[in-house]
mmCIF file of C-alpha atoms and ligand atoms in Angstrom:
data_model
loop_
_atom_site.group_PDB
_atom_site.id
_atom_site.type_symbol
_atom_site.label_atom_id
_atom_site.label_comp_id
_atom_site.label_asym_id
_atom_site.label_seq_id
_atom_site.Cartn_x
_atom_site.Cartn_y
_atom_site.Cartn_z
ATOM 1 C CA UNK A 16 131.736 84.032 91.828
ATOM 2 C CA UNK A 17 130.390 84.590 88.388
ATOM 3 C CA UNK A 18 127.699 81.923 86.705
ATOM 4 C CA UNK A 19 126.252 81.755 83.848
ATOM 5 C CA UNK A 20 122.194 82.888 83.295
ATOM 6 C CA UNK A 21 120.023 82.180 80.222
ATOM 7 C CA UNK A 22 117.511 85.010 80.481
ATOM 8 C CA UNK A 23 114.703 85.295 78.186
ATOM 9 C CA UNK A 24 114.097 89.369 77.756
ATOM 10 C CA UNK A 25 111.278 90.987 75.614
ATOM 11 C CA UNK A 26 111.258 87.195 73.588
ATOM 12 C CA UNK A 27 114.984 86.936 72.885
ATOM 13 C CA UNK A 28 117.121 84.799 74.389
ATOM 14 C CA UNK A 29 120.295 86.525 76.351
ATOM 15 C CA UNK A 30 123.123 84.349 78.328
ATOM 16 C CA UNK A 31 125.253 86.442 81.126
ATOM 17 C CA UNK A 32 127.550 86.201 83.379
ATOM 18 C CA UNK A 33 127.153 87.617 87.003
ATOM 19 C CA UNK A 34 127.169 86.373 90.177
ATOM 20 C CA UNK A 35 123.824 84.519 91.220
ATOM 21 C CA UNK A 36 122.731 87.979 93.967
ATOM 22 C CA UNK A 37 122.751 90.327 91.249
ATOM 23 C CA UNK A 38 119.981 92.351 90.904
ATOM 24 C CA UNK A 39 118.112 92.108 87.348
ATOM 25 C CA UNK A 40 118.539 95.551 86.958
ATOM 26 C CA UNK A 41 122.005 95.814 86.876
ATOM 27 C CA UNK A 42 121.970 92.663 84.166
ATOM 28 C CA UNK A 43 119.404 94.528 82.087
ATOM 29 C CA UNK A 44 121.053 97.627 82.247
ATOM 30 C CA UNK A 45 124.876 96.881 82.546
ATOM 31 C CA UNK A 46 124.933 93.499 80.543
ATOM 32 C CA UNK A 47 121.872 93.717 78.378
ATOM 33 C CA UNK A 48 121.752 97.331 77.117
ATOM 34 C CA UNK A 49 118.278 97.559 78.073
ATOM 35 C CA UNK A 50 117.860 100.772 80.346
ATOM 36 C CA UNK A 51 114.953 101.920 80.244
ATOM 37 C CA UNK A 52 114.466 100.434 84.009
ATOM 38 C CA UNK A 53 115.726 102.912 86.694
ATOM 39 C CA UNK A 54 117.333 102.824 89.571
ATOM 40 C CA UNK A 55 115.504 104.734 92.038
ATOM 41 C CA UNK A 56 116.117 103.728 95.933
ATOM 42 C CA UNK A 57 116.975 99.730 95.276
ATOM 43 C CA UNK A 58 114.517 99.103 98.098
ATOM 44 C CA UNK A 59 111.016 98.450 96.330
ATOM 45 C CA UNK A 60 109.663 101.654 97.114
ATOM 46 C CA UNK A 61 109.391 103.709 93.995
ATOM 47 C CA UNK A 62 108.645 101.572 90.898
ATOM 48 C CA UNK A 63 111.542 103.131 88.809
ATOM 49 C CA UNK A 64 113.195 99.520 88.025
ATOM 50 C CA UNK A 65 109.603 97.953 87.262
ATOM 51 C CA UNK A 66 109.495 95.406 84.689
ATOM 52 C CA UNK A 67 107.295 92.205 84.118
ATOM 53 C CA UNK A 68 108.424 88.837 84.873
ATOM 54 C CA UNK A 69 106.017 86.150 83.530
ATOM 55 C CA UNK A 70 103.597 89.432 82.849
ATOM 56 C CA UNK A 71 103.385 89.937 86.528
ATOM 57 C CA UNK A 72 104.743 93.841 87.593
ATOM 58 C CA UNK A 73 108.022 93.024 89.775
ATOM 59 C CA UNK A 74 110.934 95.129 91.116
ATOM 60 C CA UNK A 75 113.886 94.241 88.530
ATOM 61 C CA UNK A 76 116.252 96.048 91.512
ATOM 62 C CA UNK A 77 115.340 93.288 94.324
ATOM 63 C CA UNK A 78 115.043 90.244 91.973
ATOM 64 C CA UNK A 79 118.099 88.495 91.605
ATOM 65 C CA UNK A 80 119.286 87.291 87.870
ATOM 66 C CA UNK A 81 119.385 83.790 89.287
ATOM 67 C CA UNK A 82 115.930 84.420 90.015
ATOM 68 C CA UNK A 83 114.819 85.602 86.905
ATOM 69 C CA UNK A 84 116.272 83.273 85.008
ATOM 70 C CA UNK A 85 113.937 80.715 83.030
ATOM 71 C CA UNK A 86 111.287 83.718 82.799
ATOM 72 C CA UNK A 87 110.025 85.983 80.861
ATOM 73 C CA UNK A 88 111.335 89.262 81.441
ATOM 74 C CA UNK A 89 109.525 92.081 79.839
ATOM 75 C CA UNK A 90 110.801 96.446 79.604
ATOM 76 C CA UNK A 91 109.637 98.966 78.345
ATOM 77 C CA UNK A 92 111.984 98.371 75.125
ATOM 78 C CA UNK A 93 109.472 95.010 74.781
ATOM 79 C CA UNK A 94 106.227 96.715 74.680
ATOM 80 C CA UNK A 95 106.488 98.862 71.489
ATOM 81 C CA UNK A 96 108.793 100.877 69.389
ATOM 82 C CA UNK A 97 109.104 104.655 68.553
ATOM 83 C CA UNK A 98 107.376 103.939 64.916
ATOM 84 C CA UNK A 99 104.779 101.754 66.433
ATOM 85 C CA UNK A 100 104.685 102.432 70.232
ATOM 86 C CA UNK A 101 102.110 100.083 72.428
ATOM 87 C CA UNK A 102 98.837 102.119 73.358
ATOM 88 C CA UNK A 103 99.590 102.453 76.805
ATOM 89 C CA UNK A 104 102.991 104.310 75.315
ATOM 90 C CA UNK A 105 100.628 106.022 72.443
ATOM 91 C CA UNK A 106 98.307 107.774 75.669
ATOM 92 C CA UNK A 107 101.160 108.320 77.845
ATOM 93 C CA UNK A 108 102.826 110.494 74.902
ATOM 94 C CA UNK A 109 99.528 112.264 73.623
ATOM 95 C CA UNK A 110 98.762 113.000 77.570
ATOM 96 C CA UNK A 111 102.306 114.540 78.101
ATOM 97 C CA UNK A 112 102.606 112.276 80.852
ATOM 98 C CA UNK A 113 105.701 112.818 82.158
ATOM 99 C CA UNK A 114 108.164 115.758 82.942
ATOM 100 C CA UNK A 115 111.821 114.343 83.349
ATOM 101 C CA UNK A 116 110.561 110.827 82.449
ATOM 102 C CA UNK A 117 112.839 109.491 85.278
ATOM 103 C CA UNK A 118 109.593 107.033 86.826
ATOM 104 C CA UNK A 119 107.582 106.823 83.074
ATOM 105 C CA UNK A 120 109.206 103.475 82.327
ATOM 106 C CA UNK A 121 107.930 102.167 85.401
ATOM 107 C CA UNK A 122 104.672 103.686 85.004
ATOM 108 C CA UNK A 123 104.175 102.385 82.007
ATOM 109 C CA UNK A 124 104.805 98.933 83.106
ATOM 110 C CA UNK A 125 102.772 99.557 86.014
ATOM 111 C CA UNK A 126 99.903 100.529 83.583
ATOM 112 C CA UNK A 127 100.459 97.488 81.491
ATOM 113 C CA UNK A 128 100.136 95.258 84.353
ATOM 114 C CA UNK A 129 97.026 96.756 86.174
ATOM 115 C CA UNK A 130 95.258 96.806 82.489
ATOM 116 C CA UNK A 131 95.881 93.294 81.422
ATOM 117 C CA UNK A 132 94.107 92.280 85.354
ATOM 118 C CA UNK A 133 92.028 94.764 85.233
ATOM 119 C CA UNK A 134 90.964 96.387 81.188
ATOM 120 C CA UNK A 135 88.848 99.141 82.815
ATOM 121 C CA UNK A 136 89.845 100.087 86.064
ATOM 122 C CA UNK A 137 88.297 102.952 87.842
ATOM 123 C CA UNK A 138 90.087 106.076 89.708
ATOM 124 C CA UNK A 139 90.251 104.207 93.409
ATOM 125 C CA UNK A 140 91.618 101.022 90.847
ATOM 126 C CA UNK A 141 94.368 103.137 89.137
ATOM 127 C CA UNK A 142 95.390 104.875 92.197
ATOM 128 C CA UNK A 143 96.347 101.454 93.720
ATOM 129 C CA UNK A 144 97.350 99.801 91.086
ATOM 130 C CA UNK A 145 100.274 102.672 90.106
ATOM 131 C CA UNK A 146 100.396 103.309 94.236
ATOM 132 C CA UNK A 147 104.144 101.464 94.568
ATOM 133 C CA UNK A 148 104.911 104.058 91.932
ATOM 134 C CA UNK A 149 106.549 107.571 92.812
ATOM 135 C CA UNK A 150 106.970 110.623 90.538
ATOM 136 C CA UNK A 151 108.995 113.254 91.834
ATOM 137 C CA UNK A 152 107.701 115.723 89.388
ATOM 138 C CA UNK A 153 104.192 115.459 90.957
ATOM 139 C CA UNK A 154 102.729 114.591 87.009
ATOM 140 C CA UNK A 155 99.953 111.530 88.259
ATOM 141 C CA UNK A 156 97.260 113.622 87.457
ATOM 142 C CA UNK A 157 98.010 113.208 83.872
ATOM 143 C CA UNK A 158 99.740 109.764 84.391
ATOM 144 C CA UNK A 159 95.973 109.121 85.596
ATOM 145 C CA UNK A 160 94.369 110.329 82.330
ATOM 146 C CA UNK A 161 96.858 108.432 80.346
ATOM 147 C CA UNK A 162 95.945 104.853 82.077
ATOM 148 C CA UNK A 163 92.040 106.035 81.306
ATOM 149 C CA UNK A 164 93.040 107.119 77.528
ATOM 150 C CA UNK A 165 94.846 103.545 77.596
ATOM 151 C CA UNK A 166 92.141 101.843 78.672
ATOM 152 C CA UNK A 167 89.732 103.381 75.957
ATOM 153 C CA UNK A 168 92.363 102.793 73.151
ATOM 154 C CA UNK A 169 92.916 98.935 74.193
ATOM 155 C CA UNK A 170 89.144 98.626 74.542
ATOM 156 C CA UNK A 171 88.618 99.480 71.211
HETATM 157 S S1 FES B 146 114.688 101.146 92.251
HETATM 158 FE FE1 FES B 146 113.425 99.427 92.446
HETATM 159 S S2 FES B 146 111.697 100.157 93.520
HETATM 160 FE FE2 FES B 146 113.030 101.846 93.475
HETATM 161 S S1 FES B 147 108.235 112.693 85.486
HETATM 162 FE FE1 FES B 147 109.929 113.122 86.772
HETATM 163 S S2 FES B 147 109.799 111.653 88.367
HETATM 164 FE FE2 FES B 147 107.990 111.382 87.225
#
């Protein structure tokens, strides 16, 4: 049975209607408009559907929308725009770091949340921090030099 959710998504407020065991993925993409966050597997094993949830990386394709609800749900749509894209965005484009850009949104959340821990993280700390993260195209060696280029950039 349907309910109602307020949802609070990249600082606006969004009410929806869905029943309470919906993923948040299917909200964000179906009800919100916000697709950038992919389905991959549904099963927490390839990052695709990554988004933040009080700034904390989570899986938007096993969190319910009851579950989100009352947080602060962050995409990739959130972090910057094409005119003024967030630096993490900025070195993922000037490092080509993607090929079909099917994982990149997730990635780039990914990135976002293992830089705000962690503002200079070394290869062993990148490679776990982006490890729940798959790309199919096999492109993490520049993914890798992106989160480095990111790091620089943020760090001034
Ligand atoms: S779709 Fe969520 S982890 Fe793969
Ligand atoms: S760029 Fe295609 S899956 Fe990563």
């Amino acid at each position: 049975m349907s309910e109602q959710f307020k949802l609070t998504i990249n600082g606006k407020s969004h009410t929806v209607s869905a029943d309470a065991d919906t993923p948040l993925l299917y909200v964000l993409r179906n009800d919100v408009g916000l697709v950038s966050p992919k389905y991959g597997c549904g099963q927490e094993q390839c990052g695709a559907c990554n988004v933040l949830i009080d700034g904390e990386k989570a899986f938007s394709c096993s969190v319910s929308v009851k579950d989100a609800a009352g947080k602060q749900v962050t995409t990739l749509e959130g972090l910057g725009t094409p005119e003024q894209p967030h630096p993490i965005q900025a070195a993922f484009i000037a490092e080509q770091a993607a090929q079909c850009g099917y994982c990149t949104s997730g990635l780039i959340i990914a990135t976002k949340a293992l830089l705000d821990k962690n503002p200079n993280p070394d290869m062993d700390a990148i490679r776990v921090g982006l490890q729940d993260n798959l790309c199919r195209c096999g492109a993490h060696s520049r993914v890798f030099r992106a989160v480095r280029r990111a790091a620089r950039e943020l760090a001034g």
